[in-house]
Amino acid sequence: MMIRRRPVKIWQVVLIAVIVIGVFLVMALRQGNYNIPNPEDPFSQASLEKVESLAGSQEDLYATGFTYPNSESETFVLSLSAPGENGRRQNWNLILYAEDGRMPYRMEKGDTDLEVPEGSRPLSELFSQLDAFREQKKEVFGLFQEQAKAAKGEEGVQLDLRDRFGEKDLLLKRESASLSTASPSPTPESSGKQESEKKESRIALTEPAEGVVTVTISGGEVSKAPYEPGDCTENSFALYRSGEKDGVYTETLLAIVNVEEA
């Protein structure tokens, strides 16, 4: 039995092509709605206004955490909290990361929450501080060139600046025995470690911290001094060294960083 196949008409081919292109355009537009302009100036007023527009809030937009690594290509992740639906909060990730083939500076929706986490900072305030830090970023991380080197058998070494939102004490060191360690690049897809054990060393802000220094950014200049109790405030940042050796991921506090804006 022979089955006669009808020839494919040109208009059918064109229609299929139009549908495929249309789908890609819709997906690109949806992703484009979450893009932030000017990744070369990530903390500009224009970027802030775009973030506020996407989050749907200006006065009620808070930063709940951030990680700003010392990497060859500039990367960071800021966690945000904005008004959501039905009285809940909408969480976002504000990401500058170009190595995953996606738009380099973008916002991605996270989960929802009931309220703003304790200690969160208004994003407008944090943006201005991070902008001042960014101008001196190379010099600040350059103070710790020796610490950035990997020891024998150590891998995944990096330095990064972090928030201290809501913390009442100082994390000096954390050791995590892990089965797998995430990439140091700050992406939502690699946001943590599968930890089986964790050991932390913390001290009160009124206690001395041996081996820790205080870095101050003021008037476009960077200074370093031994850490003294009282140097760390609710607006201070913390600079850590991280690395993995023999299956243990270790994070060590190197410095408290204070950004004094003009």
mmCIF file of C-alpha atoms in Angstrom:
data_model
loop_
_atom_site.group_PDB
_atom_site.id
_atom_site.type_symbol
_atom_site.label_atom_id
_atom_site.label_comp_id
_atom_site.label_asym_id
_atom_site.label_seq_id
_atom_site.Cartn_x
_atom_site.Cartn_y
_atom_site.Cartn_z
ATOM 1 C CA MET A 1 0.000 0.000 0.000
ATOM 2 C CA MET A 2 1.470 3.319 -1.064
ATOM 3 C CA ILE A 3 0.906 6.495 0.908
ATOM 4 C CA ARG A 4 1.034 9.689 -1.076
ATOM 5 C CA ARG A 5 2.746 12.524 0.764
ATOM 6 C CA ARG A 6 1.533 15.993 0.070
ATOM 7 C CA PRO A 7 4.314 18.418 -0.820
ATOM 8 C CA VAL A 8 5.100 21.017 1.844
ATOM 9 C CA LYS A 9 4.027 24.407 0.680
ATOM 10 C CA ILE A 10 6.190 27.493 1.029
ATOM 11 C CA TRP A 11 3.631 29.302 3.167
ATOM 12 C CA GLN A 12 3.705 26.426 5.660
ATOM 13 C CA VAL A 13 7.478 26.690 5.998
ATOM 14 C CA VAL A 14 7.218 30.449 6.446
ATOM 15 C CA LEU A 15 4.480 30.054 9.069
ATOM 16 C CA ILE A 16 6.552 27.603 11.106
ATOM 17 C CA ALA A 17 9.566 29.921 10.933
ATOM 18 C CA VAL A 18 7.473 32.889 12.064
ATOM 19 C CA ILE A 19 6.093 30.914 15.025
ATOM 20 C CA VAL A 20 9.582 29.793 16.118
ATOM 21 C CA ILE A 21 10.994 33.312 15.819
ATOM 22 C CA GLY A 22 7.983 34.697 17.684
ATOM 23 C CA VAL A 23 8.531 32.322 20.594
ATOM 24 C CA PHE A 24 12.193 33.337 20.850
ATOM 25 C CA LEU A 25 11.271 37.016 20.701
ATOM 26 C CA VAL A 26 8.698 36.636 23.489
ATOM 27 C CA MET A 27 11.248 34.822 25.659
ATOM 28 C CA ALA A 28 13.873 37.472 24.950
ATOM 29 C CA LEU A 29 11.462 40.286 25.785
ATOM 30 C CA ARG A 30 10.426 38.629 29.037
ATOM 31 C CA GLN A 31 14.069 38.222 30.031
ATOM 32 C CA GLY A 32 14.835 41.746 28.830
ATOM 33 C CA ASN A 33 12.265 43.163 31.218
ATOM 34 C CA TYR A 34 14.575 42.156 34.080
ATOM 35 C CA ASN A 35 17.771 43.539 32.567
ATOM 36 C CA ILE A 36 19.600 46.408 34.263
ATOM 37 C CA PRO A 37 21.353 48.928 31.972
ATOM 38 C CA ASN A 38 24.983 50.007 32.160
ATOM 39 C CA PRO A 39 26.735 47.031 33.832
ATOM 40 C CA GLU A 40 29.958 49.057 33.560
ATOM 41 C CA ASP A 41 28.448 51.446 36.147
ATOM 42 C CA PRO A 42 26.317 49.105 38.265
ATOM 43 C CA PHE A 43 25.617 51.467 41.175
ATOM 44 C CA SER A 44 24.627 54.522 39.173
ATOM 45 C CA GLN A 45 21.418 56.429 39.769
ATOM 46 C CA ALA A 46 20.052 55.075 36.484
ATOM 47 C CA SER A 47 20.692 51.496 37.612
ATOM 48 C CA LEU A 48 19.081 52.157 40.974
ATOM 49 C CA GLU A 49 15.984 53.613 39.341
ATOM 50 C CA LYS A 50 15.694 50.594 37.037
ATOM 51 C CA VAL A 51 15.959 48.205 39.990
ATOM 52 C CA GLU A 52 13.306 50.161 41.868
ATOM 53 C CA SER A 53 11.056 50.093 38.801
ATOM 54 C CA LEU A 54 11.375 46.327 38.400
ATOM 55 C CA ALA A 55 10.812 45.740 42.112
ATOM 56 C CA GLY A 56 7.817 48.073 42.068
ATOM 57 C CA SER A 57 8.992 50.106 45.038
ATOM 58 C CA GLN A 58 11.311 52.943 45.952
ATOM 59 C CA GLU A 59 10.806 53.551 49.672
ATOM 60 C CA ASP A 60 10.095 49.914 50.596
ATOM 61 C CA LEU A 61 13.029 48.247 48.819
ATOM 62 C CA TYR A 62 15.652 46.673 51.080
ATOM 63 C CA ALA A 63 18.942 44.847 50.634
ATOM 64 C CA THR A 64 19.013 41.683 52.721
ATOM 65 C CA GLY A 65 22.529 40.518 51.867
ATOM 66 C CA PHE A 66 25.341 40.640 49.324
ATOM 67 C CA THR A 67 28.571 38.977 48.238
ATOM 68 C CA TYR A 68 31.166 40.915 46.236
ATOM 69 C CA PRO A 69 34.128 38.668 45.293
ATOM 70 C CA ASN A 70 37.542 39.684 44.092
ATOM 71 C CA SER A 71 37.468 38.261 40.576
ATOM 72 C CA GLU A 72 39.056 39.123 37.240
ATOM 73 C CA SER A 73 35.655 39.936 35.782
ATOM 74 C CA GLU A 74 33.473 41.988 38.109
ATOM 75 C CA THR A 75 30.740 39.924 39.767
ATOM 76 C CA PHE A 76 28.404 40.255 42.705
ATOM 77 C CA VAL A 77 24.993 39.213 44.011
ATOM 78 C CA LEU A 78 22.644 41.376 46.082
ATOM 79 C CA SER A 79 19.573 39.880 47.730
ATOM 80 C CA LEU A 80 16.589 42.221 47.833
ATOM 81 C CA SER A 81 13.183 42.376 49.496
ATOM 82 C CA ALA A 82 10.313 44.318 47.925
ATOM 83 C CA PRO A 83 6.536 44.464 48.432
ATOM 84 C CA GLY A 84 4.774 41.424 46.994
ATOM 85 C CA GLU A 85 1.200 40.242 46.735
ATOM 86 C CA ASN A 86 -1.265 39.519 49.537
ATOM 87 C CA GLY A 87 0.872 41.239 52.145
ATOM 88 C CA ARG A 88 3.919 39.074 51.465
ATOM 89 C CA ARG A 89 7.400 40.131 50.381
ATOM 90 C CA GLN A 90 8.911 39.374 46.984
ATOM 91 C CA ASN A 91 12.568 38.418 47.134
ATOM 92 C CA TRP A 92 14.938 39.193 44.261
ATOM 93 C CA ASN A 93 18.531 38.511 43.304
ATOM 94 C CA LEU A 94 20.359 41.411 41.660
ATOM 95 C CA ILE A 95 23.197 39.781 39.744
ATOM 96 C CA LEU A 96 26.223 41.021 37.868
ATOM 97 C CA TYR A 97 27.650 37.924 36.204
ATOM 98 C CA ALA A 98 28.480 37.627 32.502
ATOM 99 C CA GLU A 99 30.009 34.154 32.260
ATOM 100 C CA ASP A 100 26.759 32.177 32.065
ATOM 101 C CA GLY A 101 25.760 33.520 28.666
ATOM 102 C CA ARG A 102 22.841 35.490 30.018
ATOM 103 C CA MET A 103 22.400 39.239 30.340
ATOM 104 C CA PRO A 104 25.278 40.315 32.601
ATOM 105 C CA TYR A 105 23.361 42.672 34.911
ATOM 106 C CA ARG A 106 19.902 41.457 35.752
ATOM 107 C CA MET A 107 17.276 40.769 38.378
ATOM 108 C CA GLU A 108 15.821 37.340 39.070
ATOM 109 C CA LYS A 109 12.810 36.585 41.219
ATOM 110 C CA GLY A 110 13.343 34.499 44.336
ATOM 111 C CA ASP A 111 10.879 33.125 46.837
ATOM 112 C CA THR A 112 8.398 35.045 48.966
ATOM 113 C CA ASP A 113 8.568 35.980 52.626
ATOM 114 C CA LEU A 114 6.294 37.526 55.198
ATOM 115 C CA GLU A 115 8.399 40.451 56.320
ATOM 116 C CA VAL A 116 11.700 42.261 55.852
ATOM 117 C CA PRO A 117 14.540 40.361 57.596
ATOM 118 C CA GLU A 118 15.986 42.081 60.653
ATOM 119 C CA GLY A 119 18.915 44.380 59.935
ATOM 120 C CA SER A 120 18.165 44.860 56.236
ATOM 121 C CA ARG A 121 19.357 48.111 54.665
ATOM 122 C CA PRO A 122 17.504 50.479 52.306
ATOM 123 C CA LEU A 123 18.927 49.721 48.885
ATOM 124 C CA SER A 124 19.534 53.392 48.065
ATOM 125 C CA GLU A 125 21.866 53.691 51.076
ATOM 126 C CA LEU A 126 23.740 50.499 50.228
ATOM 127 C CA PHE A 127 24.149 51.475 46.563
ATOM 128 C CA SER A 128 26.028 54.629 47.499
ATOM 129 C CA GLN A 129 28.341 52.697 49.833
ATOM 130 C CA LEU A 130 29.036 49.973 47.300
ATOM 131 C CA ASP A 131 29.739 52.594 44.660
ATOM 132 C CA ALA A 132 32.383 54.150 46.927
ATOM 133 C CA PHE A 133 33.849 50.695 47.628
ATOM 134 C CA ARG A 134 33.894 49.816 43.930
ATOM 135 C CA GLU A 135 36.065 52.841 43.161
ATOM 136 C CA GLN A 136 38.685 51.492 45.597
ATOM 137 C CA LYS A 137 38.008 47.792 45.087
ATOM 138 C CA LYS A 138 41.373 46.896 43.565
ATOM 139 C CA GLU A 139 43.289 48.759 46.244
ATOM 140 C CA VAL A 140 41.297 47.177 49.088
ATOM 141 C CA PHE A 141 41.709 43.618 47.821
ATOM 142 C CA GLY A 142 45.315 44.451 46.944
ATOM 143 C CA LEU A 143 46.068 44.798 50.655
ATOM 144 C CA PHE A 144 45.580 41.030 50.959
ATOM 145 C CA GLN A 145 47.580 39.690 48.023
ATOM 146 C CA GLU A 146 49.420 37.144 50.174
ATOM 147 C CA GLN A 147 46.195 35.817 51.706
ATOM 148 C CA ALA A 148 44.744 35.390 48.204
ATOM 149 C CA LYS A 149 47.370 32.782 47.345
ATOM 150 C CA ALA A 150 46.428 29.129 47.735
ATOM 151 C CA ALA A 151 48.374 26.960 50.146
ATOM 152 C CA LYS A 152 49.629 23.528 49.100
ATOM 153 C CA GLY A 153 46.678 21.247 48.422
ATOM 154 C CA GLU A 154 44.198 24.086 48.696
ATOM 155 C CA GLU A 155 41.758 25.060 45.944
ATOM 156 C CA GLY A 156 38.910 27.469 45.285
ATOM 157 C CA VAL A 157 40.623 30.323 47.137
ATOM 158 C CA GLN A 158 38.903 33.679 46.909
ATOM 159 C CA LEU A 159 38.474 36.948 48.790
ATOM 160 C CA ASP A 160 35.062 38.534 49.049
ATOM 161 C CA LEU A 161 33.308 41.421 50.731
ATOM 162 C CA ARG A 162 30.067 40.580 52.546
ATOM 163 C CA ASP A 163 27.272 42.267 54.430
ATOM 164 C CA ARG A 164 26.744 42.001 58.174
ATOM 165 C CA PHE A 165 23.024 42.764 58.099
ATOM 166 C CA GLY A 166 21.378 41.814 61.382
ATOM 167 C CA GLU A 167 24.534 40.298 62.923
ATOM 168 C CA LYS A 168 25.230 41.174 66.561
ATOM 169 C CA ASP A 169 28.685 39.608 66.811
ATOM 170 C CA LEU A 170 31.672 38.866 64.591
ATOM 171 C CA LEU A 171 32.229 35.632 62.686
ATOM 172 C CA LEU A 172 35.980 34.983 62.825
ATOM 173 C CA LYS A 173 36.105 31.567 61.194
ATOM 174 C CA ARG A 174 33.797 28.916 59.792
ATOM 175 C CA GLU A 175 34.786 25.387 58.800
ATOM 176 C CA SER A 176 32.356 23.295 56.781
ATOM 177 C CA ALA A 177 32.969 19.653 55.971
ATOM 178 C CA SER A 178 31.292 19.298 52.591
ATOM 179 C CA LEU A 179 30.563 16.588 50.082
ATOM 180 C CA SER A 180 30.582 19.085 47.228
ATOM 181 C CA THR A 181 31.598 22.717 47.143
ATOM 182 C CA ALA A 182 29.815 25.214 44.963
ATOM 183 C CA SER A 183 31.600 27.358 42.398
ATOM 184 C CA PRO A 184 32.875 30.630 43.913
ATOM 185 C CA SER A 185 31.049 32.551 41.173
ATOM 186 C CA PRO A 186 27.986 34.163 42.743
ATOM 187 C CA THR A 187 25.101 32.631 40.821
ATOM 188 C CA PRO A 188 21.746 31.449 42.195
ATOM 189 C CA GLU A 189 22.448 28.037 40.656
ATOM 190 C CA SER A 190 25.568 27.704 42.836
ATOM 191 C CA SER A 191 24.427 29.435 45.966
ATOM 192 C CA GLY A 192 25.630 27.047 48.670
ATOM 193 C CA LYS A 193 27.447 23.960 49.808
ATOM 194 C CA GLN A 194 26.150 20.553 50.800
ATOM 195 C CA GLU A 195 27.404 20.621 54.344
ATOM 196 C CA SER A 196 27.515 17.703 56.731
ATOM 197 C CA GLU A 197 29.300 19.527 59.545
ATOM 198 C CA LYS A 198 29.890 23.144 60.443
ATOM 199 C CA LYS A 199 32.077 24.727 63.101
ATOM 200 C CA GLU A 200 32.083 28.464 63.799
ATOM 201 C CA SER A 201 34.189 30.802 65.900
ATOM 202 C CA ARG A 202 32.501 34.066 66.911
ATOM 203 C CA ILE A 203 33.330 36.908 69.281
ATOM 204 C CA ALA A 204 31.469 39.895 70.669
ATOM 205 C CA LEU A 205 32.042 43.272 69.052
ATOM 206 C CA THR A 206 33.560 44.479 72.330
ATOM 207 C CA GLU A 207 36.368 41.889 72.184
ATOM 208 C CA PRO A 208 39.705 42.227 70.354
ATOM 209 C CA ALA A 209 40.137 40.164 67.177
ATOM 210 C CA GLU A 210 43.687 38.950 66.712
ATOM 211 C CA GLY A 211 44.944 39.028 63.140
ATOM 212 C CA VAL A 212 42.037 41.125 61.878
ATOM 213 C CA VAL A 213 42.531 44.627 60.484
ATOM 214 C CA THR A 214 40.244 47.593 59.890
ATOM 215 C CA VAL A 215 40.176 49.048 56.381
ATOM 216 C CA THR A 216 38.669 52.502 55.984
ATOM 217 C CA ILE A 217 37.633 54.095 52.699
ATOM 218 C CA SER A 218 37.306 57.850 53.102
ATOM 219 C CA GLY A 219 37.671 60.755 50.705
ATOM 220 C CA GLY A 220 38.833 58.489 47.887
ATOM 221 C CA GLU A 221 41.665 57.048 50.002
ATOM 222 C CA VAL A 222 42.172 53.664 51.655
ATOM 223 C CA SER A 223 43.825 53.162 55.052
ATOM 224 C CA LYS A 224 44.531 50.058 57.122
ATOM 225 C CA ALA A 225 44.997 49.697 60.881
ATOM 226 C CA PRO A 226 44.821 46.907 63.484
ATOM 227 C CA TYR A 227 41.244 46.101 64.426
ATOM 228 C CA GLU A 228 40.016 47.551 67.696
ATOM 229 C CA PRO A 229 36.716 46.940 69.488
ATOM 230 C CA GLY A 230 34.274 49.564 68.284
ATOM 231 C CA ASP A 231 35.565 49.566 64.699
ATOM 232 C CA CYS A 232 32.719 47.318 63.584
ATOM 233 C CA THR A 233 29.311 49.012 63.380
ATOM 234 C CA GLU A 234 25.952 48.072 61.886
ATOM 235 C CA ASN A 235 27.071 49.697 58.616
ATOM 236 C CA SER A 236 30.419 47.890 58.429
ATOM 237 C CA PHE A 237 31.254 45.227 55.874
ATOM 238 C CA ALA A 238 33.394 42.132 56.379
ATOM 239 C CA LEU A 239 36.139 40.837 54.088
ATOM 240 C CA TYR A 240 36.703 37.074 54.148
ATOM 241 C CA ARG A 241 39.129 34.572 52.676
ATOM 242 C CA SER A 242 37.652 31.255 51.572
ATOM 243 C CA GLY A 243 39.255 28.044 50.390
ATOM 244 C CA GLU A 244 38.869 24.263 50.428
ATOM 245 C CA LYS A 245 41.415 21.696 51.502
ATOM 246 C CA ASP A 246 40.972 18.005 52.257
ATOM 247 C CA GLY A 247 37.216 18.325 51.942
ATOM 248 C CA VAL A 248 36.969 21.184 54.441
ATOM 249 C CA TYR A 249 35.767 24.592 53.255
ATOM 250 C CA THR A 250 37.205 27.335 55.488
ATOM 251 C CA GLU A 251 36.114 30.979 55.684
ATOM 252 C CA THR A 252 38.384 33.333 57.636
ATOM 253 C CA LEU A 253 37.764 36.965 58.537
ATOM 254 C CA LEU A 254 40.576 39.211 57.320
ATOM 255 C CA ALA A 255 39.197 42.707 57.758
ATOM 256 C CA ILE A 256 36.341 44.950 58.757
ATOM 257 C CA VAL A 257 35.714 47.474 55.977
ATOM 258 C CA ASN A 258 34.194 50.851 56.757
ATOM 259 C CA VAL A 259 33.070 53.102 53.906
ATOM 260 C CA GLU A 260 32.843 56.721 54.951
ATOM 261 C CA GLU A 261 30.956 58.668 52.308
ATOM 262 C CA ALA A 262 31.658 62.339 51.693
#
